[in-house]
Protein backbone atom coordinates (compact mmCIF):
# COMPACT_ATOMS: atom_id res chain seq x y z
CA UNK A 1 0.00 0.00 0.00
CA UNK A 2 1.08 3.54 -0.73
CA UNK A 3 1.84 5.44 2.47
CA UNK A 4 -0.76 8.18 2.47
CA UNK A 5 -1.70 10.07 5.60
CA UNK A 6 -4.20 12.85 6.07
CA UNK A 7 -4.39 15.39 8.84
CA UNK A 8 -6.44 16.19 10.72
CA UNK A 9 -8.68 13.12 10.65
CA UNK A 10 -11.60 15.00 12.14
CA UNK A 11 -12.32 18.70 12.32
CA UNK A 12 -15.26 20.82 13.44
CA UNK A 13 -15.17 24.46 12.47
CA UNK A 14 -17.47 27.43 12.13
CA UNK A 15 -18.82 29.07 9.01
CA UNK A 16 -16.46 31.70 7.65
CA UNK A 17 -13.26 30.32 9.13
CA UNK A 18 -10.33 29.16 6.98
CA UNK A 19 -9.48 25.46 7.03
CA UNK A 20 -6.46 23.61 5.64
CA UNK A 21 -6.32 19.87 5.17
CA UNK A 22 -3.01 18.14 4.60
CA UNK A 23 -2.16 15.06 2.58
CA UNK A 24 1.27 13.46 2.87
CA UNK A 25 2.60 10.58 0.76
CA UNK A 26 5.80 8.57 0.98
CA UNK A 27 5.58 6.81 -2.39
CA UNK A 28 6.94 9.58 -4.63
CA UNK A 29 3.82 9.46 -6.82
CA UNK A 30 3.63 12.30 -9.29
CA UNK A 31 -0.15 12.73 -9.23
CA UNK A 32 -2.18 13.71 -6.17
CA UNK A 33 -5.91 14.33 -5.86
CA UNK A 34 -8.47 15.72 -3.45
CA UNK A 35 -11.99 14.27 -3.48
CA UNK A 36 -15.06 14.83 -1.40
CA UNK A 37 -17.55 12.08 -0.65
CA UNK A 38 -21.17 12.93 -0.07
CA UNK A 39 -24.29 10.71 0.08
CA UNK A 40 -25.79 10.27 -3.36
CA UNK A 41 -22.77 11.80 -5.09
CA UNK A 42 -20.01 9.28 -4.64
CA UNK A 43 -16.48 10.64 -4.96
CA UNK A 44 -16.16 13.99 -6.67
CA UNK A 45 -12.84 15.50 -7.69
CA UNK A 46 -12.03 18.91 -6.20
CA UNK A 47 -8.50 19.59 -7.47
CA UNK A 48 -5.54 17.54 -8.55
CA UNK A 49 -1.82 18.02 -9.02
CA UNK A 50 0.40 16.58 -11.75
CA UNK A 51 3.66 17.78 -10.24
CA UNK A 52 5.19 20.27 -7.83
CA UNK A 53 3.43 23.61 -8.28
CA UNK A 54 1.28 22.11 -11.09
CA UNK A 55 -2.40 21.89 -10.25
CA UNK A 56 -5.73 21.85 -12.03
CA UNK A 57 -9.40 22.10 -11.16
CA UNK A 58 -11.77 19.20 -10.82
CA UNK A 59 -15.53 18.94 -10.97
CA UNK A 60 -16.30 20.77 -7.70
CA UNK A 61 -13.46 23.27 -7.23
CA UNK A 62 -15.45 26.38 -6.24
CA UNK A 63 -14.56 27.52 -2.72
CA UNK A 64 -11.37 25.44 -2.60
CA UNK A 65 -7.73 26.10 -3.38
CA UNK A 66 -4.71 23.79 -3.32
CA UNK A 67 -0.97 24.00 -3.15
CA UNK A 68 1.85 21.57 -3.75
CA UNK A 69 5.29 22.86 -2.84
CA UNK A 70 6.84 19.40 -2.38
CA UNK A 71 6.22 16.07 -4.09
CA UNK A 72 5.04 14.49 -0.86
CA UNK A 73 2.57 17.16 0.34
CA UNK A 74 -0.72 18.36 -1.14
CA UNK A 75 -2.74 20.92 0.81
CA UNK A 76 -6.43 21.68 0.41
CA UNK A 77 -7.65 25.05 1.71
CA UNK A 78 -11.16 26.26 2.30
CA UNK A 79 -10.66 30.03 2.44
CA UNK A 80 -13.99 30.65 4.17
CA UNK A 81 -15.77 27.46 5.13
CA UNK A 82 -19.49 27.06 4.47
CA UNK A 83 -21.94 24.45 5.71
CA UNK A 84 -22.14 22.99 2.19
CA UNK A 85 -18.50 21.99 2.58
CA UNK A 86 -19.33 19.61 5.40
CA UNK A 87 -18.12 16.32 3.93
CA UNK A 88 -15.56 13.56 4.09
CA UNK A 89 -12.42 14.50 2.18
CA UNK A 90 -10.10 11.92 0.65
CA UNK A 91 -6.65 12.39 -0.75
CA UNK A 92 -5.38 10.00 -3.41
CA UNK A 93 -2.18 9.45 -5.37
CA UNK A 94 -1.18 7.55 -8.47
CA UNK A 95 1.81 7.04 -10.72
CA UNK A 96 0.42 7.92 -14.09
CA UNK A 97 -2.63 10.16 -13.85
CA UNK A 98 -5.20 7.45 -14.41
CA UNK A 99 -3.40 5.76 -17.28
CA UNK A 100 -3.30 2.10 -16.42
CA UNK A 101 -2.60 2.39 -12.71
CA UNK A 102 -4.90 2.45 -9.74
CA UNK A 103 -5.18 5.31 -7.29
CA UNK A 104 -4.27 4.85 -3.65
CA UNK A 105 -6.41 6.60 -1.08
CA UNK A 106 -5.75 8.07 2.32
CA UNK A 107 -7.98 7.34 5.34
CA UNK A 108 -10.09 10.49 4.93
CA UNK A 109 -10.80 13.66 6.91
CA UNK A 110 -14.28 14.24 8.27
CA UNK A 111 -14.99 17.98 8.24
CA UNK A 112 -18.03 19.52 9.88
CA UNK A 113 -18.81 23.19 9.29
CA UNK A 114 -21.32 24.59 11.78
CA UNK B 1 -23.41 15.50 -15.71
CA UNK B 2 -22.47 12.16 -14.19
CA UNK B 3 -20.26 10.29 -16.66
CA UNK B 4 -20.15 7.12 -14.57
CA UNK B 5 -23.36 5.83 -13.07
CA UNK B 6 -24.23 3.14 -10.58
CA UNK B 7 -27.99 2.96 -10.60
CA UNK B 8 -28.39 0.57 -7.68
CA UNK B 9 -27.63 2.31 -4.37
CA UNK B 10 -27.84 -0.97 -2.46
CA UNK B 11 -27.81 -4.73 -2.92
CA UNK B 12 -28.40 -7.61 -0.49
CA UNK B 13 -27.18 -11.13 -1.19
CA UNK B 14 -27.09 -14.38 0.76
CA UNK B 15 -23.68 -15.70 1.76
CA UNK B 16 -22.36 -18.12 -0.84
CA UNK B 17 -24.43 -16.71 -3.69
CA UNK B 18 -23.26 -14.45 -6.51
CA UNK B 19 -23.20 -10.66 -6.14
CA UNK B 20 -23.48 -8.65 -9.36
CA UNK B 21 -22.76 -4.94 -9.24
CA UNK B 22 -23.38 -2.83 -12.32
CA UNK B 23 -21.90 0.36 -13.71
CA UNK B 24 -22.68 2.39 -16.84
CA UNK B 25 -20.67 5.14 -18.47
CA UNK B 26 -21.34 7.72 -21.13
CA UNK B 27 -17.91 8.83 -22.35
CA UNK B 28 -16.69 6.66 -25.23
CA UNK B 29 -13.13 7.89 -24.60
CA UNK B 30 -12.90 5.94 -21.34
CA UNK B 31 -10.45 3.08 -21.80
CA UNK B 32 -9.54 1.98 -18.28
CA UNK B 33 -11.97 0.92 -15.58
CA UNK B 34 -11.57 0.05 -11.93
CA UNK B 35 -13.59 -1.15 -8.98
CA UNK B 36 -12.91 0.05 -5.46
CA UNK B 37 -14.20 -1.28 -2.16
CA UNK B 38 -14.81 0.99 0.80
CA UNK B 39 -15.45 0.10 4.42
CA UNK B 40 -16.90 2.70 6.82
CA UNK B 41 -14.38 5.21 8.19
CA UNK B 42 -11.69 4.02 5.76
CA UNK B 43 -10.44 5.16 2.37
CA UNK B 44 -11.40 3.23 -0.76
CA UNK B 45 -9.11 0.35 -1.68
CA UNK B 46 -8.44 -0.93 -5.17
CA UNK B 47 -10.14 -4.21 -6.03
CA UNK B 48 -9.80 -5.00 -9.73
CA UNK B 49 -9.34 -3.25 -13.05
CA UNK B 50 -9.90 -3.84 -16.74
CA UNK B 51 -8.54 -2.25 -19.87
CA UNK B 52 -10.76 -1.59 -22.86
CA UNK B 53 -8.76 -4.10 -24.91
CA UNK B 54 -10.25 -6.86 -22.77
CA UNK B 55 -13.81 -7.88 -22.01
CA UNK B 56 -13.10 -9.85 -18.85
CA UNK B 57 -10.61 -9.83 -16.01
CA UNK B 58 -10.60 -12.28 -13.15
CA UNK B 59 -8.91 -12.21 -9.76
CA UNK B 60 -9.92 -14.96 -7.38
CA UNK B 61 -13.57 -14.52 -6.43
CA UNK B 62 -13.83 -11.23 -8.33
CA UNK B 63 -14.49 -10.90 -12.07
CA UNK B 64 -15.09 -7.73 -14.00
CA UNK B 65 -16.87 -7.81 -17.35
CA UNK B 66 -16.75 -4.98 -19.87
CA UNK B 67 -19.27 -4.48 -22.66
CA UNK B 68 -17.94 -1.57 -24.68
CA UNK B 69 -20.81 -1.41 -27.14
CA UNK B 70 -23.26 -1.02 -24.26
CA UNK B 71 -20.87 1.16 -22.23
CA UNK B 72 -21.46 -1.14 -19.31
CA UNK B 73 -19.31 -2.98 -16.83
CA UNK B 74 -20.16 -5.33 -14.03
CA UNK B 75 -18.41 -6.83 -11.03
CA UNK B 76 -19.21 -10.42 -10.09
CA UNK B 77 -18.31 -11.77 -6.66
CA UNK B 78 -18.56 -15.54 -6.31
CA UNK B 79 -19.09 -16.82 -3.70
CA UNK B 80 -20.11 -13.80 -1.67
CA UNK B 81 -18.85 -13.62 1.90
CA UNK B 82 -19.97 -11.45 4.84
CA UNK B 83 -16.60 -9.64 4.72
CA UNK B 84 -17.53 -8.43 1.24
CA UNK B 85 -20.16 -6.14 2.79
CA UNK B 86 -18.97 -2.66 1.81
CA UNK B 87 -19.63 0.16 -0.62
CA UNK B 88 -18.31 -0.52 -4.11
CA UNK B 89 -17.35 2.27 -6.49
CA UNK B 90 -16.63 1.92 -10.16
CA UNK B 91 -14.31 4.41 -11.82
CA UNK B 92 -13.19 5.19 -15.35
CA UNK B 93 -10.42 7.13 -17.01
CA UNK B 94 -9.39 8.17 -20.49
CA UNK B 95 -5.85 8.13 -21.89
CA UNK B 96 -6.31 11.75 -22.89
CA UNK B 97 -7.05 12.89 -19.34
CA UNK B 98 -5.44 12.95 -15.90
CA UNK B 99 -8.25 11.83 -13.66
CA UNK B 100 -10.69 9.14 -12.74
CA UNK B 101 -14.44 9.60 -12.78
CA UNK B 102 -16.29 7.76 -10.04
CA UNK B 103 -19.79 6.39 -9.77
CA UNK B 104 -22.02 7.07 -6.78
CA UNK B 105 -21.41 3.68 -5.22
CA UNK B 106 -23.42 0.55 -4.42
CA UNK B 107 -23.71 -0.64 -0.83
CA UNK B 108 -23.44 -4.43 -0.76
CA UNK B 109 -24.71 -6.40 2.22
CA UNK B 110 -23.91 -10.11 2.37
CA UNK B 111 -26.27 -11.86 4.74
CA UNK B 112 -24.80 -14.80 6.69
PDB file of N, CA, C and O in Angstrom, chain A residues 9 31 33 35 37 40-43 45 48 50 57 59 90 94 97-108, chain B residues 1-2 31-32 34 36 38 41-46 87 89 93-105:
ATOM      1  N   UNK A   9      -7.722  14.159  11.043  1.00  0.00           N
ATOM      2  CA  UNK A   9      -8.684  13.121  10.647  1.00  0.00           C
ATOM      3  C   UNK A   9     -10.116  13.585  10.876  1.00  0.00           C
ATOM      4  O   UNK A   9     -11.029  13.147  10.186  1.00  0.00           O
ATOM      5  N   UNK A  31       1.187  12.170  -9.238  1.00  0.00           N
ATOM      6  CA  UNK A  31      -0.153  12.733  -9.232  1.00  0.00           C
ATOM      7  C   UNK A  31      -0.778  12.634  -7.840  1.00  0.00           C
ATOM      8  O   UNK A  31      -0.693  11.599  -7.181  1.00  0.00           O
ATOM      9  N   UNK A  33      -4.527  13.919  -5.636  1.00  0.00           N
ATOM     10  CA  UNK A  33      -5.911  14.330  -5.858  1.00  0.00           C
ATOM     11  C   UNK A  33      -6.610  14.604  -4.522  1.00  0.00           C
ATOM     12  O   UNK A  33      -6.306  13.964  -3.518  1.00  0.00           O
ATOM     13  N   UNK A  35     -10.596  14.585  -3.202  1.00  0.00           N
ATOM     14  CA  UNK A  35     -11.986  14.271  -3.481  1.00  0.00           C
ATOM     15  C   UNK A  35     -12.816  14.621  -2.255  1.00  0.00           C
ATOM     16  O   UNK A  35     -12.331  14.635  -1.131  1.00  0.00           O
ATOM     17  N   UNK A  37     -16.546  13.127  -0.544  1.00  0.00           N
ATOM     18  CA  UNK A  37     -17.552  12.082  -0.649  1.00  0.00           C
ATOM     19  C   UNK A  37     -18.788  12.525   0.088  1.00  0.00           C
ATOM     20  O   UNK A  37     -18.736  12.841   1.284  1.00  0.00           O
ATOM     21  N   UNK A  40     -25.128  10.054  -2.072  1.00  0.00           N
ATOM     22  CA  UNK A  40     -25.795  10.268  -3.355  1.00  0.00           C
ATOM     23  C   UNK A  40     -24.909  10.844  -4.445  1.00  0.00           C
ATOM     24  O   UNK A  40     -25.346  10.968  -5.596  1.00  0.00           O
ATOM     25  N   UNK A  41     -23.679  11.198  -4.097  1.00  0.00           N
ATOM     26  CA  UNK A  41     -22.769  11.797  -5.091  1.00  0.00           C
ATOM     27  C   UNK A  41     -21.493  10.999  -5.306  1.00  0.00           C
ATOM     28  O   UNK A  41     -20.726  11.291  -6.215  1.00  0.00           O
ATOM     29  N   UNK A  42     -21.237  10.047  -4.488  1.00  0.00           N
ATOM     30  CA  UNK A  42     -20.011   9.282  -4.644  1.00  0.00           C
ATOM     31  C   UNK A  42     -18.787  10.134  -4.359  1.00  0.00           C
ATOM     32  O   UNK A  42     -18.804  11.011  -3.491  1.00  0.00           O
ATOM     33  N   UNK A  43     -17.734   9.897  -5.109  1.00  0.00           N
ATOM     34  CA  UNK A  43     -16.479  10.640  -4.956  1.00  0.00           C
ATOM     35  C   UNK A  43     -16.389  11.677  -6.073  1.00  0.00           C
ATOM     36  O   UNK A  43     -16.421  11.338  -7.250  1.00  0.00           O
ATOM     37  N   UNK A  45     -14.182  14.919  -7.674  1.00  0.00           N
ATOM     38  CA  UNK A  45     -12.845  15.495  -7.693  1.00  0.00           C
ATOM     39  C   UNK A  45     -12.902  17.000  -7.459  1.00  0.00           C
ATOM     40  O   UNK A  45     -13.658  17.716  -8.117  1.00  0.00           O
ATOM     41  N   UNK A  48      -6.611  18.525  -8.505  1.00  0.00           N
ATOM     42  CA  UNK A  48      -5.545  17.542  -8.550  1.00  0.00           C
ATOM     43  C   UNK A  48      -4.233  18.219  -8.932  1.00  0.00           C
ATOM     44  O   UNK A  48      -4.218  19.373  -9.385  1.00  0.00           O
ATOM     45  N   UNK A  50      -0.389  17.471 -10.898  1.00  0.00           N
ATOM     46  CA  UNK A  50       0.399  16.583 -11.754  1.00  0.00           C
ATOM     47  C   UNK A  50       1.884  16.833 -11.614  1.00  0.00           C
ATOM     48  O   UNK A  50       2.677  16.414 -12.447  1.00  0.00           O
ATOM     49  N   UNK A  57      -8.108  22.206 -11.817  1.00  0.00           N
ATOM     50  CA  UNK A  57      -9.403  22.098 -11.155  1.00  0.00           C
ATOM     51  C   UNK A  57     -10.096  20.799 -11.523  1.00  0.00           C
ATOM     52  O   UNK A  57      -9.947  20.282 -12.636  1.00  0.00           O
ATOM     53  N   UNK A  59     -14.089  18.723 -10.764  1.00  0.00           N
ATOM     54  CA  UNK A  59     -15.532  18.936 -10.970  1.00  0.00           C
ATOM     55  C   UNK A  59     -16.151  19.934 -10.000  1.00  0.00           C
ATOM     56  O   UNK A  59     -17.075  20.669 -10.355  1.00  0.00           O
ATOM     57  N   UNK A  90     -11.116  12.947   0.875  1.00  0.00           N
ATOM     58  CA  UNK A  90     -10.101  11.925   0.646  1.00  0.00           C
ATOM     59  C   UNK A  90      -9.008  12.457  -0.263  1.00  0.00           C
ATOM     60  O   UNK A  90      -9.294  13.107  -1.271  1.00  0.00           O
ATOM     61  N   UNK A  94      -1.482   8.619  -7.524  1.00  0.00           N
ATOM     62  CA  UNK A  94      -1.181   7.546  -8.471  1.00  0.00           C
ATOM     63  C   UNK A  94       0.041   7.896  -9.312  1.00  0.00           C
ATOM     64  O   UNK A  94       0.495   9.036  -9.322  1.00  0.00           O
ATOM     65  N   UNK A  97      -1.491   9.314 -13.514  1.00  0.00           N
ATOM     66  CA  UNK A  97      -2.627  10.156 -13.852  1.00  0.00           C
ATOM     67  C   UNK A  97      -3.786   9.398 -14.448  1.00  0.00           C
ATOM     68  O   UNK A  97      -4.454   9.886 -15.364  1.00  0.00           O
ATOM     69  N   UNK A  98      -4.039   8.196 -13.946  1.00  0.00           N
ATOM     70  CA  UNK A  98      -5.198   7.448 -14.410  1.00  0.00           C
ATOM     71  C   UNK A  98      -4.938   6.601 -15.640  1.00  0.00           C
ATOM     72  O   UNK A  98      -5.849   6.009 -16.196  1.00  0.00           O
ATOM     73  N   UNK A  99      -3.697   6.508 -16.068  1.00  0.00           N
ATOM     74  CA  UNK A  99      -3.405   5.755 -17.281  1.00  0.00           C
ATOM     75  C   UNK A  99      -2.847   4.380 -16.945  1.00  0.00           C
ATOM     76  O   UNK A  99      -1.648   4.164 -16.929  1.00  0.00           O
ATOM     77  N   UNK A 100      -3.722   3.471 -16.641  1.00  0.00           N
ATOM     78  CA  UNK A 100      -3.300   2.096 -16.425  1.00  0.00           C
ATOM     79  C   UNK A 100      -2.824   1.759 -15.032  1.00  0.00           C
ATOM     80  O   UNK A 100      -2.313   0.666 -14.817  1.00  0.00           O
ATOM     81  N   UNK A 101      -2.967   2.686 -14.091  1.00  0.00           N
ATOM     82  CA  UNK A 101      -2.601   2.395 -12.706  1.00  0.00           C
ATOM     83  C   UNK A 101      -3.740   2.810 -11.789  1.00  0.00           C
ATOM     84  O   UNK A 101      -4.460   3.754 -12.074  1.00  0.00           O
ATOM     85  N   UNK A 102      -3.848   2.080 -10.679  1.00  0.00           N
ATOM     86  CA  UNK A 102      -4.896   2.445  -9.743  1.00  0.00           C
ATOM     87  C   UNK A 102      -4.462   3.629  -8.893  1.00  0.00           C
ATOM     88  O   UNK A 102      -3.289   3.957  -8.793  1.00  0.00           O
ATOM     89  N   UNK A 103      -5.440   4.270  -8.268  1.00  0.00           N
ATOM     90  CA  UNK A 103      -5.181   5.309  -7.291  1.00  0.00           C
ATOM     91  C   UNK A 103      -5.179   4.692  -5.900  1.00  0.00           C
ATOM     92  O   UNK A 103      -5.907   3.758  -5.620  1.00  0.00           O
ATOM     93  N   UNK A 104      -4.339   5.261  -5.038  1.00  0.00           N
ATOM     94  CA  UNK A 104      -4.273   4.854  -3.647  1.00  0.00           C
ATOM     95  C   UNK A 104      -4.850   5.972  -2.800  1.00  0.00           C
ATOM     96  O   UNK A 104      -4.499   7.138  -2.994  1.00  0.00           O
ATOM     97  N   UNK A 105      -5.702   5.602  -1.855  1.00  0.00           N
ATOM     98  CA  UNK A 105      -6.414   6.600  -1.079  1.00  0.00           C
ATOM     99  C   UNK A 105      -5.914   6.671   0.357  1.00  0.00           C
ATOM    100  O   UNK A 105      -5.502   5.666   0.948  1.00  0.00           O
ATOM    101  N   UNK A 106      -5.990   7.891   0.908  1.00  0.00           N
ATOM    102  CA  UNK A 106      -5.750   8.071   2.322  1.00  0.00           C
ATOM    103  C   UNK A 106      -6.977   7.694   3.131  1.00  0.00           C
ATOM    104  O   UNK A 106      -8.020   7.327   2.567  1.00  0.00           O
ATOM    105  N   UNK A 107      -6.887   7.788   4.474  1.00  0.00           N
ATOM    106  CA  UNK A 107      -7.981   7.342   5.337  1.00  0.00           C
ATOM    107  C   UNK A 107      -9.143   8.310   5.419  1.00  0.00           C
ATOM    108  O   UNK A 107     -10.194   7.962   5.952  1.00  0.00           O
ATOM    109  N   UNK A 108      -8.986   9.531   4.924  1.00  0.00           N
ATOM    110  CA  UNK A 108     -10.086  10.489   4.933  1.00  0.00           C
ATOM    111  C   UNK A 108     -10.018  11.470   6.090  1.00  0.00           C
ATOM    112  O   UNK A 108      -9.434  11.195   7.151  1.00  0.00           O
TER     113      UNK A 108
ATOM    114  N   UNK B   1     -22.630  16.701 -15.467  1.00  0.00           N
ATOM    115  CA  UNK B   1     -23.405  15.498 -15.711  1.00  0.00           C
ATOM    116  C   UNK B   1     -22.559  14.284 -15.344  1.00  0.00           C
ATOM    117  O   UNK B   1     -21.380  14.232 -15.672  1.00  0.00           O
ATOM    118  N   UNK B   2     -23.178  13.336 -14.659  1.00  0.00           N
ATOM    119  CA  UNK B   2     -22.466  12.162 -14.193  1.00  0.00           C
ATOM    120  C   UNK B   2     -22.052  11.287 -15.372  1.00  0.00           C
ATOM    121  O   UNK B   2     -22.897  10.784 -16.113  1.00  0.00           O
ATOM    122  N   UNK B  31     -11.082   4.314 -21.351  1.00  0.00           N
ATOM    123  CA  UNK B  31     -10.446   3.079 -21.801  1.00  0.00           C
ATOM    124  C   UNK B  31      -9.839   2.281 -20.647  1.00  0.00           C
ATOM    125  O   UNK B  31      -9.146   1.280 -20.879  1.00  0.00           O
ATOM    126  N   UNK B  32     -10.066   2.706 -19.431  1.00  0.00           N
ATOM    127  CA  UNK B  32      -9.540   1.982 -18.278  1.00  0.00           C
ATOM    128  C   UNK B  32     -10.553   2.112 -17.155  1.00  0.00           C
ATOM    129  O   UNK B  32     -11.028   3.227 -16.876  1.00  0.00           O
ATOM    130  N   UNK B  34     -11.981   0.652 -13.199  1.00  0.00           N
ATOM    131  CA  UNK B  34     -11.569   0.046 -11.933  1.00  0.00           C
ATOM    132  C   UNK B  34     -12.774  -0.111 -11.016  1.00  0.00           C
ATOM    133  O   UNK B  34     -13.762   0.607 -11.134  1.00  0.00           O
ATOM    134  N   UNK B  36     -13.448  -0.187  -6.786  1.00  0.00           N
ATOM    135  CA  UNK B  36     -12.909   0.048  -5.459  1.00  0.00           C
ATOM    136  C   UNK B  36     -13.917  -0.437  -4.438  1.00  0.00           C
ATOM    137  O   UNK B  36     -15.126  -0.403  -4.652  1.00  0.00           O
ATOM    138  N   UNK B  38     -14.998   0.041  -0.295  1.00  0.00           N
ATOM    139  CA  UNK B  38     -14.813   0.988   0.796  1.00  0.00           C
ATOM    140  C   UNK B  38     -15.587   0.527   2.034  1.00  0.00           C
ATOM    141  O   UNK B  38     -16.811   0.358   1.987  1.00  0.00           O
ATOM    142  N   UNK B  41     -15.478   4.524   7.504  1.00  0.00           N
ATOM    143  CA  UNK B  41     -14.378   5.209   8.191  1.00  0.00           C
ATOM    144  C   UNK B  41     -13.001   4.845   7.623  1.00  0.00           C
ATOM    145  O   UNK B  41     -11.978   5.048   8.298  1.00  0.00           O
ATOM    146  N   UNK B  42     -12.968   4.293   6.415  1.00  0.00           N
ATOM    147  CA  UNK B  42     -11.691   4.016   5.758  1.00  0.00           C
ATOM    148  C   UNK B  42     -11.701   4.610   4.354  1.00  0.00           C
ATOM    149  O   UNK B  42     -12.763   4.922   3.805  1.00  0.00           O
ATOM    150  N   UNK B  43     -10.509   4.750   3.762  1.00  0.00           N
ATOM    151  CA  UNK B  43     -10.444   5.164   2.374  1.00  0.00           C
ATOM    152  C   UNK B  43     -10.753   4.005   1.442  1.00  0.00           C
ATOM    153  O   UNK B  43     -10.627   2.837   1.821  1.00  0.00           O
ATOM    154  N   UNK B  44     -11.171   4.299   0.215  1.00  0.00           N
ATOM    155  CA  UNK B  44     -11.404   3.230  -0.764  1.00  0.00           C
ATOM    156  C   UNK B  44     -10.119   2.462  -1.046  1.00  0.00           C
ATOM    157  O   UNK B  44      -9.021   3.034  -1.029  1.00  0.00           O
ATOM    158  N   UNK B  45     -10.258   1.176  -1.302  1.00  0.00           N
ATOM    159  CA  UNK B  45      -9.107   0.353  -1.681  1.00  0.00           C
ATOM    160  C   UNK B  45      -9.378  -0.292  -3.035  1.00  0.00           C
ATOM    161  O   UNK B  45     -10.499  -0.722  -3.326  1.00  0.00           O
ATOM    162  N   UNK B  46      -8.342  -0.368  -3.832  1.00  0.00           N
ATOM    163  CA  UNK B  46      -8.443  -0.925  -5.175  1.00  0.00           C
ATOM    164  C   UNK B  46      -8.793  -2.402  -5.115  1.00  0.00           C
ATOM    165  O   UNK B  46      -8.249  -3.154  -4.302  1.00  0.00           O
ATOM    166  N   UNK B  87     -19.176  -0.651   0.518  1.00  0.00           N
ATOM    167  CA  UNK B  87     -19.627   0.155  -0.622  1.00  0.00           C
ATOM    168  C   UNK B  87     -18.629  -0.040  -1.758  1.00  0.00           C
ATOM    169  O   UNK B  87     -17.411   0.016  -1.539  1.00  0.00           O
ATOM    170  N   UNK B  89     -17.354   1.194  -5.501  1.00  0.00           N
ATOM    171  CA  UNK B  89     -17.351   2.271  -6.489  1.00  0.00           C
ATOM    172  C   UNK B  89     -16.719   1.772  -7.779  1.00  0.00           C
ATOM    173  O   UNK B  89     -15.666   1.136  -7.753  1.00  0.00           O
ATOM    174  N   UNK B  93     -11.332   6.077 -16.590  1.00  0.00           N
ATOM    175  CA  UNK B  93     -10.416   7.130 -17.012  1.00  0.00           C
ATOM    176  C   UNK B  93     -10.185   7.017 -18.508  1.00  0.00           C
ATOM    177  O   UNK B  93     -10.409   5.965 -19.118  1.00  0.00           O
ATOM    178  N   UNK B  94      -9.711   8.125 -19.069  1.00  0.00           N
ATOM    179  CA  UNK B  94      -9.392   8.169 -20.491  1.00  0.00           C
ATOM    180  C   UNK B  94      -7.913   8.491 -20.656  1.00  0.00           C
ATOM    181  O   UNK B  94      -7.360   9.269 -19.876  1.00  0.00           O
ATOM    182  N   UNK B  95      -7.286   7.907 -21.657  1.00  0.00           N
ATOM    183  CA  UNK B  95      -5.853   8.130 -21.885  1.00  0.00           C
ATOM    184  C   UNK B  95      -5.549   9.605 -22.087  1.00  0.00           C
ATOM    185  O   UNK B  95      -4.472  10.080 -21.778  1.00  0.00           O
ATOM    186  N   UNK B  96      -6.522  10.333 -22.595  1.00  0.00           N
ATOM    187  CA  UNK B  96      -6.310  11.753 -22.891  1.00  0.00           C
ATOM    188  C   UNK B  96      -6.433  12.635 -21.653  1.00  0.00           C
ATOM    189  O   UNK B  96      -6.162  13.829 -21.728  1.00  0.00           O
ATOM    190  N   UNK B  97      -6.828  12.085 -20.533  1.00  0.00           N
ATOM    191  CA  UNK B  97      -7.052  12.893 -19.336  1.00  0.00           C
ATOM    192  C   UNK B  97      -6.104  12.540 -18.214  1.00  0.00           C
ATOM    193  O   UNK B  97      -5.199  11.721 -18.372  1.00  0.00           O
ATOM    194  N   UNK B  98      -6.296  13.159 -17.071  1.00  0.00           N
ATOM    195  CA  UNK B  98      -5.440  12.946 -15.900  1.00  0.00           C
ATOM    196  C   UNK B  98      -6.227  12.571 -14.668  1.00  0.00           C
ATOM    197  O   UNK B  98      -5.742  12.728 -13.554  1.00  0.00           O
ATOM    198  N   UNK B  99      -7.433  12.078 -14.834  1.00  0.00           N
ATOM    199  CA  UNK B  99      -8.247  11.829 -13.661  1.00  0.00           C
ATOM    200  C   UNK B  99      -9.174  10.646 -13.871  1.00  0.00           C
ATOM    201  O   UNK B  99      -9.396  10.205 -14.989  1.00  0.00           O
ATOM    202  N   UNK B 100      -9.666  10.156 -12.730  1.00  0.00           N
ATOM    203  CA  UNK B 100     -10.693   9.140 -12.741  1.00  0.00           C
ATOM    204  C   UNK B 100     -12.045   9.793 -12.480  1.00  0.00           C
ATOM    205  O   UNK B 100     -12.137  10.785 -11.759  1.00  0.00           O
ATOM    206  N   UNK B 101     -13.070   9.194 -13.047  1.00  0.00           N
ATOM    207  CA  UNK B 101     -14.443   9.602 -12.781  1.00  0.00           C
ATOM    208  C   UNK B 101     -15.112   8.446 -12.035  1.00  0.00           C
ATOM    209  O   UNK B 101     -15.063   7.304 -12.496  1.00  0.00           O
ATOM    210  N   UNK B 102     -15.712   8.785 -10.907  1.00  0.00           N
ATOM    211  CA  UNK B 102     -16.287   7.762 -10.036  1.00  0.00           C
ATOM    212  C   UNK B 102     -17.804   7.736 -10.111  1.00  0.00           C
ATOM    213  O   UNK B 102     -18.456   8.775 -10.285  1.00  0.00           O
ATOM    214  N   UNK B 103     -18.358   6.533  -9.939  1.00  0.00           N
ATOM    215  CA  UNK B 103     -19.787   6.391  -9.773  1.00  0.00           C
ATOM    216  C   UNK B 103     -20.195   6.740  -8.354  1.00  0.00           C
ATOM    217  O   UNK B 103     -19.359   7.055  -7.499  1.00  0.00           O
ATOM    218  N   UNK B 104     -21.487   6.665  -8.084  1.00  0.00           N
ATOM    219  CA  UNK B 104     -22.021   7.068  -6.784  1.00  0.00           C
ATOM    220  C   UNK B 104     -21.961   5.953  -5.741  1.00  0.00           C
ATOM    221  O   UNK B 104     -22.235   6.190  -4.577  1.00  0.00           O
ATOM    222  N   UNK B 105     -21.597   4.758  -6.172  1.00  0.00           N
ATOM    223  CA  UNK B 105     -21.414   3.675  -5.224  1.00  0.00           C
ATOM    224  C   UNK B 105     -22.635   2.797  -5.053  1.00  0.00           C
ATOM    225  O   UNK B 105     -23.775   3.241  -5.212  1.00  0.00           O
TER     226      UNK B 105
END
